[in-house]
Amino acid sequence: MKKHLLSAADLTVDDVATLFTTAAEMHDVQHREVKKLPALRGRTVINLFFEDSTRTRSSFEIAGKWLSADTINIAGKGSSASKGESLRDTVMTIASMGVDAVVMRHGASGAALQVSQWIDAAVINAGDGTHEHPTQALLDAYTLTRRLGTLEGRHVVLVGDLTHSRVFRSNVLLLATLGARVTVVAPPTLMPAGVETWSKDVGFATSYDLDEVLPTADAVMMLRVQRERMSGGYFPTSREYTVGYGLTRDRLAVLGPDVPICHPGPMNRGLEIAADAADAAQSLVLDQVSAGVAVRMSVLYHLLAGEGGHA
Amino acid sequence: MPAPDPATAPDDPVTDARTVLDGSDINRALTRIAHEILERNKGAEGLLVLGIPSRGVDLARRIASRISQTEGVDVPVGSLDITLYRDDLRRQPARGPQHTEVPADGVDGKVVVLVDDVLFSGRTVRAALDALADLGRPDAVRLAVLVDRGHRELPIRADHVGKNLPSARTERVMVRLTETDGHDEVRIAGSWEGDAR
């Protein structure tokens, strides 16, 4: 495994298998009375979040704490960054304190890569702009693997706001590595520019018609409509989006009761996913959250525990 | 350590490995250990046999099944991984943890018998005791090993030993079990031979 986790493309099939095996063991810790493992004792992990996040940040924080690392959260808002300090100065300051890993979320695509070139500590990309979010892809694939057994040859359908989705980008890369057959579905306005060539390189299909794709799906991943990244004009009304691309009660019936449904959260209930689908027995939304802690423990462990782990 | 016995060594063309326990020796040793455990515990009441992966788990299962046969009651058995509790974790590349499986009613109030194949420095057992403490509070912890080869680096000793095997620090003791290796055998070699400990 590489020193940093910046992109889902950094991971080989073997890396993923190792991470998942470890994650499964870490998962058991959640059910223990003493939720503490000593593996990262004396290591320091900084969660540096320049964008809002509840589940990712708390999930990394819990993961670090359960492995006995000292975990410190720094939010972009209210930090020196809001006083006009450059990203480089902020990061170099933190690195000078002697940290072992920086978990970073930033609004600019490529920010994590940039930071990894400045500092010595391991950098984990927890979302950079509309680029990537590799640990989300890992926990999605982990959750689906536990449900489906293997993803090899399985048809995974990703639906939603692809243009703004780093979850989509990391997911197609990882799912391709794991041998899944992937179709991504979005309205033409939310299909990223250049997807034609990229989809050929990575190996996934694109579609504008959800109803055509849904009957052959082995798993469905609904993506959030990211209103905060939209300046408007991507679709006429919310209602129209729901009719064309929402996982409605009717589409839930087409899926049947056995096809797992994922959503990275936070959900816009009634927009991209109906409450019936979000709360259905086949919905893995909460499994994803619980897997998130285990997968992030596994990532922190493999990046930091061994002799290559930064001390 | 004793000089290599010319009658049995070398039985390996590459190294001077020789067999110190064969299949039936291992069988007898495990049967004796099972009886010792029962004698010490005055029955199978409250026993929980936990193996340390990987070969300790196979040995734990064998010991538990012998106890069950003797006493006619099922003795719970499980595995206790110590990877995350090792004191040399950061001296080598990170290794994935192996499976820990403890019966649903936990270790509280049990007499836990830890089982491992070879007792050497004692560091594995130290790690196992820490791992166990995170799972709960057993009434007592005992240690059973197939081979005690000496050279302790910590104040730890086994309660039940299959064979005391005086060895030099540089020698390698290799345990082969049917479950993982296809046959039962314990060998000692003067030089490194692959997956030795």
Coordinates of C-alpha atoms in Angstrom, one line a residue:
Chain A
M1 CA 0.0 0.0 0.0
K2 CA 1.2 3.5 -0.7
K3 CA 2.1 6.0 2.0
H4 CA -0.9 8.2 1.3
L5 CA -4.5 7.5 0.4
L6 CA -5.3 10.2 -2.2
S7 CA -7.3 8.3 -4.8
A8 CA -9.2 5.1 -5.1
A9 CA -7.0 4.4 -8.0
D10 CA -4.0 4.0 -5.6
L11 CA -5.4 0.8 -4.4
T12 CA -4.8 -2.6 -5.9
V13 CA -7.1 -5.6 -5.6
D14 CA -4.8 -7.0 -2.9
D15 CA -4.7 -3.7 -1.0
V16 CA -8.5 -3.7 -1.0
A17 CA -8.7 -7.3 0.2
T18 CA -6.2 -6.6 3.0
L19 CA -8.2 -3.5 4.0
F20 CA -11.5 -5.4 4.0
T21 CA -10.2 -8.3 6.0
T22 CA -8.8 -5.9 8.7
A23 CA -12.0 -3.9 8.6
A24 CA -14.0 -7.0 9.3
E25 CA -12.0 -7.6 12.5
M26 CA -12.2 -3.9 13.4
H27 CA -16.0 -4.1 12.9
D28 CA -16.2 -6.6 15.8
V29 CA -14.7 -4.0 18.1
Q30 CA -17.8 -1.9 17.7
H31 CA -19.7 -4.6 19.7
R32 CA -17.2 -4.8 22.5
E33 CA -17.6 -3.3 25.9
V34 CA -14.1 -1.8 25.7
K35 CA -13.9 -0.2 22.3
K36 CA -10.2 0.3 22.3
L37 CA -7.2 -1.2 20.5
P38 CA -3.7 -0.2 21.4
A39 CA -2.3 -0.4 17.8
L40 CA -1.8 3.4 17.2
R41 CA -0.8 4.4 20.7
G42 CA 1.4 7.4 20.5
R43 CA 0.4 8.4 17.0
T44 CA -1.3 11.7 16.2
V45 CA -3.9 12.1 13.6
I46 CA -5.2 15.5 12.6
N47 CA -8.6 15.9 11.0
L48 CA -8.3 19.0 8.9
F49 CA -11.7 19.9 7.5
F50 CA -12.1 23.0 5.4
E51 CA -15.6 21.9 4.4
D52 CA -18.6 20.9 6.6
S53 CA -18.8 17.3 7.5
T54 CA -20.5 15.4 10.2
R55 CA -20.3 11.7 9.4
T56 CA -16.9 11.6 7.7
R57 CA -15.2 13.7 10.4
S58 CA -16.7 12.0 13.4
S59 CA -16.1 8.6 11.7
F60 CA -12.4 9.3 11.3
E61 CA -12.3 10.7 14.8
I62 CA -13.9 7.6 16.3
A63 CA -11.7 5.4 14.2
G64 CA -8.5 7.1 15.4
K65 CA -9.6 7.1 19.0
W66 CA -10.6 3.4 19.0
L67 CA -7.1 2.6 17.7
S68 CA -5.6 4.7 20.6
A69 CA -4.3 7.5 18.3
D70 CA -4.5 11.0 19.5
T71 CA -7.1 12.6 17.2
I72 CA -7.5 16.3 16.9
N73 CA -10.1 18.1 14.8
I74 CA -9.4 21.4 13.1
A75 CA -12.2 23.0 11.2
G76 CA -11.4 25.4 8.4
K77 CA -14.0 27.9 9.7
G78 CA -12.7 29.6 12.8
S79 CA -9.1 28.6 12.1
S80 CA -6.3 30.7 11.0
A81 CA -7.4 29.9 7.4
S82 CA -10.3 32.2 7.9
K83 CA -7.9 34.9 8.9
G84 CA -6.3 34.7 5.5
E85 CA -3.5 32.2 6.0
S86 CA -2.6 30.2 2.9
L87 CA -3.3 26.4 2.8
R88 CA 0.4 25.8 2.7
D89 CA 1.1 27.8 5.8
T90 CA -1.8 26.2 7.7
V91 CA -0.6 22.7 6.7
M92 CA 3.1 23.4 7.4
T93 CA 2.3 24.7 10.8
I94 CA 0.3 21.6 11.7
A95 CA 3.0 19.3 10.2
S96 CA 5.6 21.1 12.4
M97 CA 3.8 20.0 15.5
G98 CA 4.9 16.4 14.6
V99 CA 1.7 14.7 13.4
D100 CA 1.7 11.3 11.8
A101 CA -1.3 11.6 9.6
V102 CA -3.5 14.4 8.2
V103 CA -7.0 13.5 7.2
M104 CA -8.1 16.3 4.9
R105 CA -11.2 17.6 3.4
H106 CA -11.0 20.7 1.1
G107 CA -13.2 22.4 -1.4
A108 CA -10.5 22.4 -4.1
S109 CA -9.9 19.3 -6.3
G110 CA -6.3 18.1 -5.9
A111 CA -5.8 19.7 -2.5
A112 CA -4.9 16.5 -0.7
L113 CA -2.3 15.6 -3.4
Q114 CA -0.8 19.1 -3.2
V115 CA -0.5 18.8 0.6
S116 CA 1.0 15.3 0.4
Q117 CA 3.9 16.9 -1.5
W118 CA 4.5 19.5 1.1
I119 CA 4.5 17.4 4.3
D120 CA 6.1 14.3 5.7
A121 CA 3.0 12.8 7.4
A122 CA 0.6 10.4 5.7
V123 CA -2.2 12.2 4.0
I124 CA -5.7 10.7 3.7
N125 CA -8.0 12.4 1.3
A126 CA -11.4 12.8 3.0
G127 CA -12.9 14.6 0.0
D128 CA -11.2 17.1 -2.3
G129 CA -13.7 19.3 -4.2
T130 CA -15.5 17.3 -6.8
H131 CA -12.5 15.0 -7.3
E132 CA -12.3 12.0 -5.0
H133 CA -13.4 10.6 -1.6
P134 CA -11.6 7.2 -1.5
T135 CA -12.6 6.1 2.0
Q136 CA -16.3 6.6 1.1
A137 CA -15.8 4.3 -1.9
L138 CA -14.0 1.8 0.3
L139 CA -16.9 1.7 2.8
D140 CA -19.5 1.5 0.0
A141 CA -17.7 -1.5 -1.6
Y142 CA -17.1 -3.1 1.8
T143 CA -20.8 -2.8 2.7
L144 CA -21.8 -4.2 -0.7
T145 CA -19.3 -7.0 -0.5
R146 CA -20.6 -8.1 2.9
R147 CA -24.1 -8.1 1.4
L148 CA -23.4 -9.6 -2.0
G149 CA -20.4 -11.8 -1.3
T150 CA -18.4 -10.5 -4.2
L151 CA -18.6 -7.6 -6.5
E152 CA -17.0 -9.4 -9.4
G153 CA -19.4 -9.3 -12.4
R154 CA -22.2 -7.6 -10.3
H155 CA -24.1 -4.8 -11.9
V156 CA -23.8 -1.7 -9.7
V157 CA -25.9 1.4 -10.7
L158 CA -24.9 4.9 -9.5
V159 CA -27.6 7.5 -9.9
G160 CA -27.6 11.2 -9.3
D161 CA -25.5 14.4 -9.4
L162 CA -22.4 13.0 -11.1
T163 CA -20.9 16.3 -12.0
H164 CA -20.4 17.4 -8.5
S165 CA -19.8 14.0 -7.0
R166 CA -16.4 12.9 -5.7
V167 CA -18.1 9.8 -4.3
F168 CA -19.0 8.8 -7.9
R169 CA -15.5 9.3 -9.1
S170 CA -13.9 7.3 -6.3
N171 CA -16.6 4.6 -6.6
V172 CA -16.2 3.9 -10.3
L173 CA -12.5 3.6 -9.9
L174 CA -12.7 1.2 -7.0
L175 CA -15.6 -0.8 -8.4
A176 CA -13.6 -1.2 -11.6
T177 CA -10.7 -2.5 -9.6
L178 CA -13.0 -5.0 -7.9
G179 CA -14.4 -6.2 -11.3
A180 CA -18.0 -4.9 -10.9
R181 CA -20.0 -3.9 -13.9
V182 CA -20.9 -0.3 -13.4
T183 CA -23.6 1.9 -15.0
V184 CA -23.8 5.6 -14.0
V185 CA -27.1 7.4 -14.5
A186 CA -27.8 11.1 -14.5
P187 CA -29.7 13.8 -16.3
P188 CA -27.6 15.2 -19.2
T189 CA -27.0 18.4 -17.3
L190 CA -25.4 16.5 -14.4
M191 CA -23.4 14.1 -16.5
P192 CA -19.8 15.4 -16.2
A193 CA -18.1 16.8 -19.3
G194 CA -15.7 14.3 -20.9
V195 CA -17.4 11.3 -19.3
E196 CA -17.4 9.6 -22.7
T197 CA -13.6 9.1 -22.9
W198 CA -13.2 8.7 -19.1
S199 CA -15.8 5.9 -19.0
K200 CA -14.0 4.0 -21.7
D201 CA -10.7 4.3 -19.8
V202 CA -12.0 3.2 -16.5
G203 CA -14.6 0.8 -18.0
F204 CA -18.1 1.8 -17.0
A205 CA -21.4 2.6 -18.9
T206 CA -23.4 5.8 -18.9
S207 CA -27.1 6.3 -19.3
Y208 CA -29.8 9.0 -19.1
D209 CA -32.6 6.5 -18.5
L210 CA -32.9 5.1 -15.0
D211 CA -35.9 3.0 -15.8
E212 CA -34.0 1.1 -18.5
V213 CA -31.1 0.3 -16.2
L214 CA -32.8 -0.5 -13.0
P215 CA -34.2 -4.0 -13.8
T216 CA -30.7 -5.5 -14.2
A217 CA -29.2 -3.8 -11.1
D218 CA -27.6 -6.0 -8.4
A219 CA -27.1 -2.9 -6.3
V220 CA -28.1 0.8 -6.4
M221 CA -26.2 3.7 -5.1
M222 CA -28.1 6.9 -4.9
L223 CA -26.0 10.1 -4.8
R224 CA -27.0 13.3 -3.1
V225 CA -28.1 16.2 -5.2
Q226 CA -25.6 18.8 -4.0
R227 CA -27.6 22.0 -3.9
E228 CA -24.7 23.8 -2.2
R229 CA -22.5 23.3 -5.3
M230 CA -25.2 24.3 -7.8
S231 CA -25.7 27.8 -9.0
G232 CA -29.0 26.7 -10.5
G233 CA -30.2 25.6 -13.9
Y234 CA -29.2 21.9 -13.8
F235 CA -32.9 20.8 -13.7
P236 CA -36.1 22.7 -13.9
T237 CA -37.7 21.7 -10.6
S238 CA -37.0 19.2 -7.8
R239 CA -40.2 17.4 -8.7
E240 CA -38.9 16.9 -12.3
Y241 CA -35.6 15.5 -11.0
T242 CA -37.5 13.1 -8.7
V243 CA -39.7 11.9 -11.5
G244 CA -36.7 11.2 -13.8
Y245 CA -34.0 10.1 -11.4
G246 CA -35.3 9.7 -7.9
L247 CA -35.6 6.3 -6.3
T248 CA -39.4 6.5 -5.9
R249 CA -41.8 4.0 -4.5
D250 CA -42.6 2.7 -8.0
R251 CA -38.9 2.2 -8.8
L252 CA -38.5 0.5 -5.5
A253 CA -41.1 -2.0 -6.6
V254 CA -39.2 -2.6 -9.8
L255 CA -36.0 -3.3 -7.8
G256 CA -37.7 -5.9 -5.7
P257 CA -36.9 -6.6 -2.0
D258 CA -33.4 -8.1 -2.4
V259 CA -31.4 -5.4 -4.3
P260 CA -29.4 -3.4 -1.8
I261 CA -29.7 0.4 -1.8
C262 CA -26.8 2.6 -0.7
H263 CA -26.7 6.3 -0.1
P264 CA -23.5 8.1 1.2
G265 CA -25.7 10.6 3.1
P266 CA -26.8 13.1 4.0
M267 CA -30.0 12.1 2.2
N268 CA -32.5 14.6 0.6
R269 CA -35.6 12.5 1.4
G270 CA -38.2 13.0 -1.2
L271 CA -35.7 14.4 -3.8
E272 CA -33.3 11.6 -4.8
I273 CA -34.6 9.0 -2.5
A274 CA -38.1 8.4 -1.3
A275 CA -38.6 7.7 2.4
D276 CA -39.9 4.2 1.6
A277 CA -36.6 3.4 -0.1
A278 CA -34.4 5.0 2.5
D279 CA -36.1 3.1 5.3
A280 CA -36.6 -0.2 3.4
A281 CA -35.1 -3.4 4.8
Q282 CA -32.7 -3.5 1.8
S283 CA -31.4 0.0 2.5
L284 CA -27.8 -0.2 3.7
V285 CA -27.6 3.5 4.7
L286 CA -26.9 2.8 8.4
D287 CA -24.7 -0.2 7.6
Q288 CA -22.6 2.2 5.5
V289 CA -22.1 4.5 8.5
S290 CA -21.1 1.6 10.8
A291 CA -18.8 0.2 8.1
G292 CA -17.3 3.7 7.8
V293 CA -15.7 3.5 11.2
A294 CA -14.4 0.0 10.6
V295 CA -13.0 0.8 7.2
R296 CA -11.4 4.0 8.4
M297 CA -9.8 2.1 11.3
S298 CA -8.4 -0.3 8.8
V299 CA -7.0 2.5 6.6
L300 CA -5.4 4.3 9.6
Y301 CA -4.0 1.0 10.8
H302 CA -2.4 0.0 7.6
L303 CA -1.0 3.5 6.9
L304 CA 0.3 4.1 10.4
A305 CA 0.9 1.0 12.4
G306 CA 3.9 -0.6 10.7
E307 CA 7.5 0.5 10.4
G308 CA 6.7 2.5 7.3
G309 CA 4.0 4.3 9.3
H310 CA 5.2 7.8 10.1
A311 CA 6.6 8.3 13.5
Chain B
M1 CA 21.4 -27.4 23.7
P2 CA 22.1 -31.0 22.7
A3 CA 24.3 -31.7 19.8
P4 CA 22.4 -32.9 16.7
D5 CA 21.7 -36.6 17.0
P6 CA 23.5 -38.2 14.1
A7 CA 20.8 -40.9 14.0
T8 CA 18.0 -38.5 13.1
A9 CA 19.9 -35.5 11.6
P10 CA 19.9 -34.4 8.9
D11 CA 16.5 -35.5 7.7
D12 CA 16.2 -32.5 5.5
P13 CA 18.5 -32.1 2.5
V14 CA 18.7 -28.3 2.7
T15 CA 19.0 -27.8 6.5
D16 CA 19.9 -29.9 9.5
A17 CA 16.2 -29.9 10.6
R18 CA 15.3 -32.9 12.7
T19 CA 12.0 -34.1 14.1
V20 CA 11.5 -33.7 17.9
L21 CA 7.8 -34.7 18.0
D22 CA 6.0 -36.8 15.5
G23 CA 2.2 -37.2 15.1
S24 CA 1.7 -39.7 17.9
D25 CA 3.9 -37.7 20.2
I26 CA 1.8 -34.6 19.6
N27 CA -1.4 -36.7 20.1
R28 CA -0.2 -38.0 23.5
A29 CA 1.0 -34.5 24.6
L30 CA -2.3 -32.9 23.8
T31 CA -4.2 -35.7 25.6
R32 CA -2.1 -35.2 28.6
I33 CA -2.5 -31.5 28.6
A34 CA -6.3 -31.9 28.3
H35 CA -6.2 -34.2 31.4
E36 CA -3.9 -31.8 33.3
I37 CA -6.3 -28.9 32.6
L38 CA -9.2 -30.9 33.9
E39 CA -7.3 -32.0 37.0
R40 CA -6.3 -28.5 37.8
N41 CA -9.7 -27.1 37.2
K42 CA -11.5 -30.0 39.0
G43 CA -13.7 -30.6 35.9
A44 CA -14.7 -28.7 32.9
E45 CA -16.8 -26.1 34.7
G46 CA -16.2 -22.6 33.6
L47 CA -13.5 -23.5 31.1
L48 CA -12.9 -21.5 27.9
V49 CA -10.1 -22.5 25.6
L50 CA -8.7 -19.7 23.5
G51 CA -6.1 -20.4 20.8
I52 CA -3.6 -17.8 19.6
P53 CA -3.7 -17.7 15.7
S54 CA -2.9 -19.4 13.7
R55 CA -1.7 -22.8 15.0
G56 CA -2.7 -22.2 18.5
V57 CA -6.3 -22.1 17.4
D58 CA -6.0 -25.6 15.9
L59 CA -4.4 -26.9 19.1
A60 CA -7.1 -25.2 21.2
R61 CA -9.8 -27.0 19.2
R62 CA -8.1 -30.4 19.7
I63 CA -7.6 -29.8 23.4
A64 CA -11.2 -28.7 23.8
S65 CA -12.5 -31.7 21.9
R66 CA -10.4 -34.1 24.1
I67 CA -11.8 -32.4 27.2
S68 CA -15.3 -32.7 25.8
Q69 CA -14.8 -36.4 25.1
T70 CA -13.5 -37.1 28.6
E71 CA -16.1 -35.1 30.5
G72 CA -19.1 -35.5 28.2
V73 CA -19.7 -31.7 28.1
D74 CA -19.1 -29.2 25.4
V75 CA -16.2 -26.9 26.2
P76 CA -16.3 -23.5 24.5
V77 CA -13.4 -22.7 22.3
G78 CA -12.3 -19.6 20.4
S79 CA -9.5 -17.6 19.1
L80 CA -7.7 -14.5 20.4
D81 CA -5.6 -12.5 17.9
I82 CA -2.7 -10.5 19.4
T83 CA -1.5 -8.7 16.3
L84 CA -2.8 -5.3 17.5
Y85 CA -1.2 -5.8 20.9
R86 CA 2.3 -6.7 19.8
D87 CA 5.2 -4.7 21.2
D88 CA 7.0 -4.9 17.9
L89 CA 4.1 -3.6 15.8
R90 CA 6.1 -0.7 14.5
R91 CA 9.3 -2.6 13.8
Q92 CA 7.8 -4.3 10.8
P93 CA 5.3 -3.5 8.0
A94 CA 1.8 -3.4 9.3
R95 CA 0.2 -6.9 9.3
G96 CA -3.5 -7.4 9.2
P97 CA -5.1 -8.7 12.3
Q98 CA -6.3 -12.3 12.4
H99 CA -9.6 -13.5 13.6
T100 CA -10.7 -13.1 17.2
E101 CA -13.7 -15.1 18.2
V102 CA -15.0 -15.4 21.7
P103 CA -18.3 -17.1 22.6
A104 CA -21.2 -14.7 23.1
D105 CA -21.2 -14.9 26.9
G106 CA -17.6 -13.5 26.9
V107 CA -14.7 -14.2 29.1
D108 CA -16.0 -12.7 32.4
G109 CA -15.9 -15.2 35.2
K110 CA -14.4 -17.9 33.0
V111 CA -11.2 -19.9 33.5
V112 CA -9.5 -19.1 30.2
V113 CA -6.9 -21.5 28.9
L114 CA -4.7 -19.8 26.4
V115 CA -3.2 -22.1 23.9
D116 CA -0.2 -21.5 21.6
D117 CA 2.2 -23.8 19.7
V118 CA 5.6 -22.5 20.9
L119 CA 6.5 -20.6 24.0
F120 CA 9.7 -18.6 23.4
S121 CA 10.3 -15.0 24.5
G122 CA 6.9 -14.8 26.2
R123 CA 6.0 -11.6 24.3
T124 CA 3.1 -13.2 22.5
V125 CA 1.6 -14.3 25.8
R126 CA 2.1 -10.8 27.2
A127 CA 0.2 -9.4 24.2
A128 CA -2.5 -12.1 24.7
L129 CA -3.0 -11.1 28.3
D130 CA -3.5 -7.5 27.3
A131 CA -5.9 -8.5 24.5
L132 CA -7.8 -10.6 27.0
A133 CA -8.0 -7.7 29.5
D134 CA -9.8 -5.6 26.8
L135 CA -12.4 -8.4 26.4
G136 CA -13.3 -8.7 30.0
R137 CA -12.2 -10.1 33.4
P138 CA -11.7 -13.9 33.5
D139 CA -11.5 -15.6 36.9
A140 CA -8.2 -17.0 36.0
V141 CA -5.9 -17.4 33.0
R142 CA -3.8 -20.4 32.3
L143 CA -1.3 -21.1 29.6
A144 CA -0.9 -24.3 27.6
V145 CA 1.8 -24.7 24.9
L146 CA 2.8 -27.6 22.7
V147 CA 6.5 -26.7 23.0
D148 CA 8.4 -24.6 25.5
R149 CA 11.8 -23.8 24.0
G150 CA 13.1 -21.5 26.7
H151 CA 14.7 -18.1 26.4
R152 CA 12.0 -16.1 28.1
E153 CA 12.4 -12.3 28.0
L154 CA 9.4 -11.7 30.3
P155 CA 8.3 -13.2 33.7
I156 CA 5.9 -15.7 32.1
R157 CA 5.7 -19.5 32.4
A158 CA 3.3 -22.1 31.0
D159 CA 1.0 -24.1 33.2
H160 CA 0.8 -27.0 30.8
V161 CA 3.7 -28.0 28.5
G162 CA 3.6 -30.6 25.8
K163 CA 7.4 -30.8 25.5
N164 CA 10.3 -28.9 27.0
L165 CA 12.7 -28.4 24.2
P166 CA 16.0 -26.9 25.2
S167 CA 17.2 -24.9 22.2
A168 CA 19.7 -22.3 21.1
R169 CA 18.4 -18.8 20.4
T170 CA 19.5 -19.1 16.8
E171 CA 17.7 -22.3 16.2
R172 CA 14.3 -22.5 14.6
V173 CA 11.4 -24.6 16.0
M174 CA 8.8 -25.4 13.3
V175 CA 5.4 -26.8 14.2
R176 CA 3.4 -28.5 11.5
L177 CA -0.3 -29.4 12.1
T178 CA -2.6 -31.4 9.9
E179 CA -5.2 -28.6 9.7
T180 CA -2.7 -26.1 8.2
D181 CA 0.2 -28.2 6.9
G182 CA -1.2 -31.6 6.1
H183 CA 0.7 -33.5 8.8
D184 CA 1.6 -33.3 12.5
E185 CA 5.3 -32.7 13.3
V186 CA 7.6 -30.5 15.4
R187 CA 11.0 -30.0 14.0
I188 CA 14.1 -28.0 15.1
A189 CA 16.7 -26.6 12.7
G190 CA 20.0 -24.9 13.2
S191 CA 19.3 -22.5 10.3
W192 CA 16.4 -20.6 8.9
E193 CA 13.9 -22.6 7.0
G194 CA 11.1 -20.4 5.6
D195 CA 8.2 -19.9 7.9
A196 CA 10.0 -20.6 11.2
R197 CA 9.4 -18.5 14.3

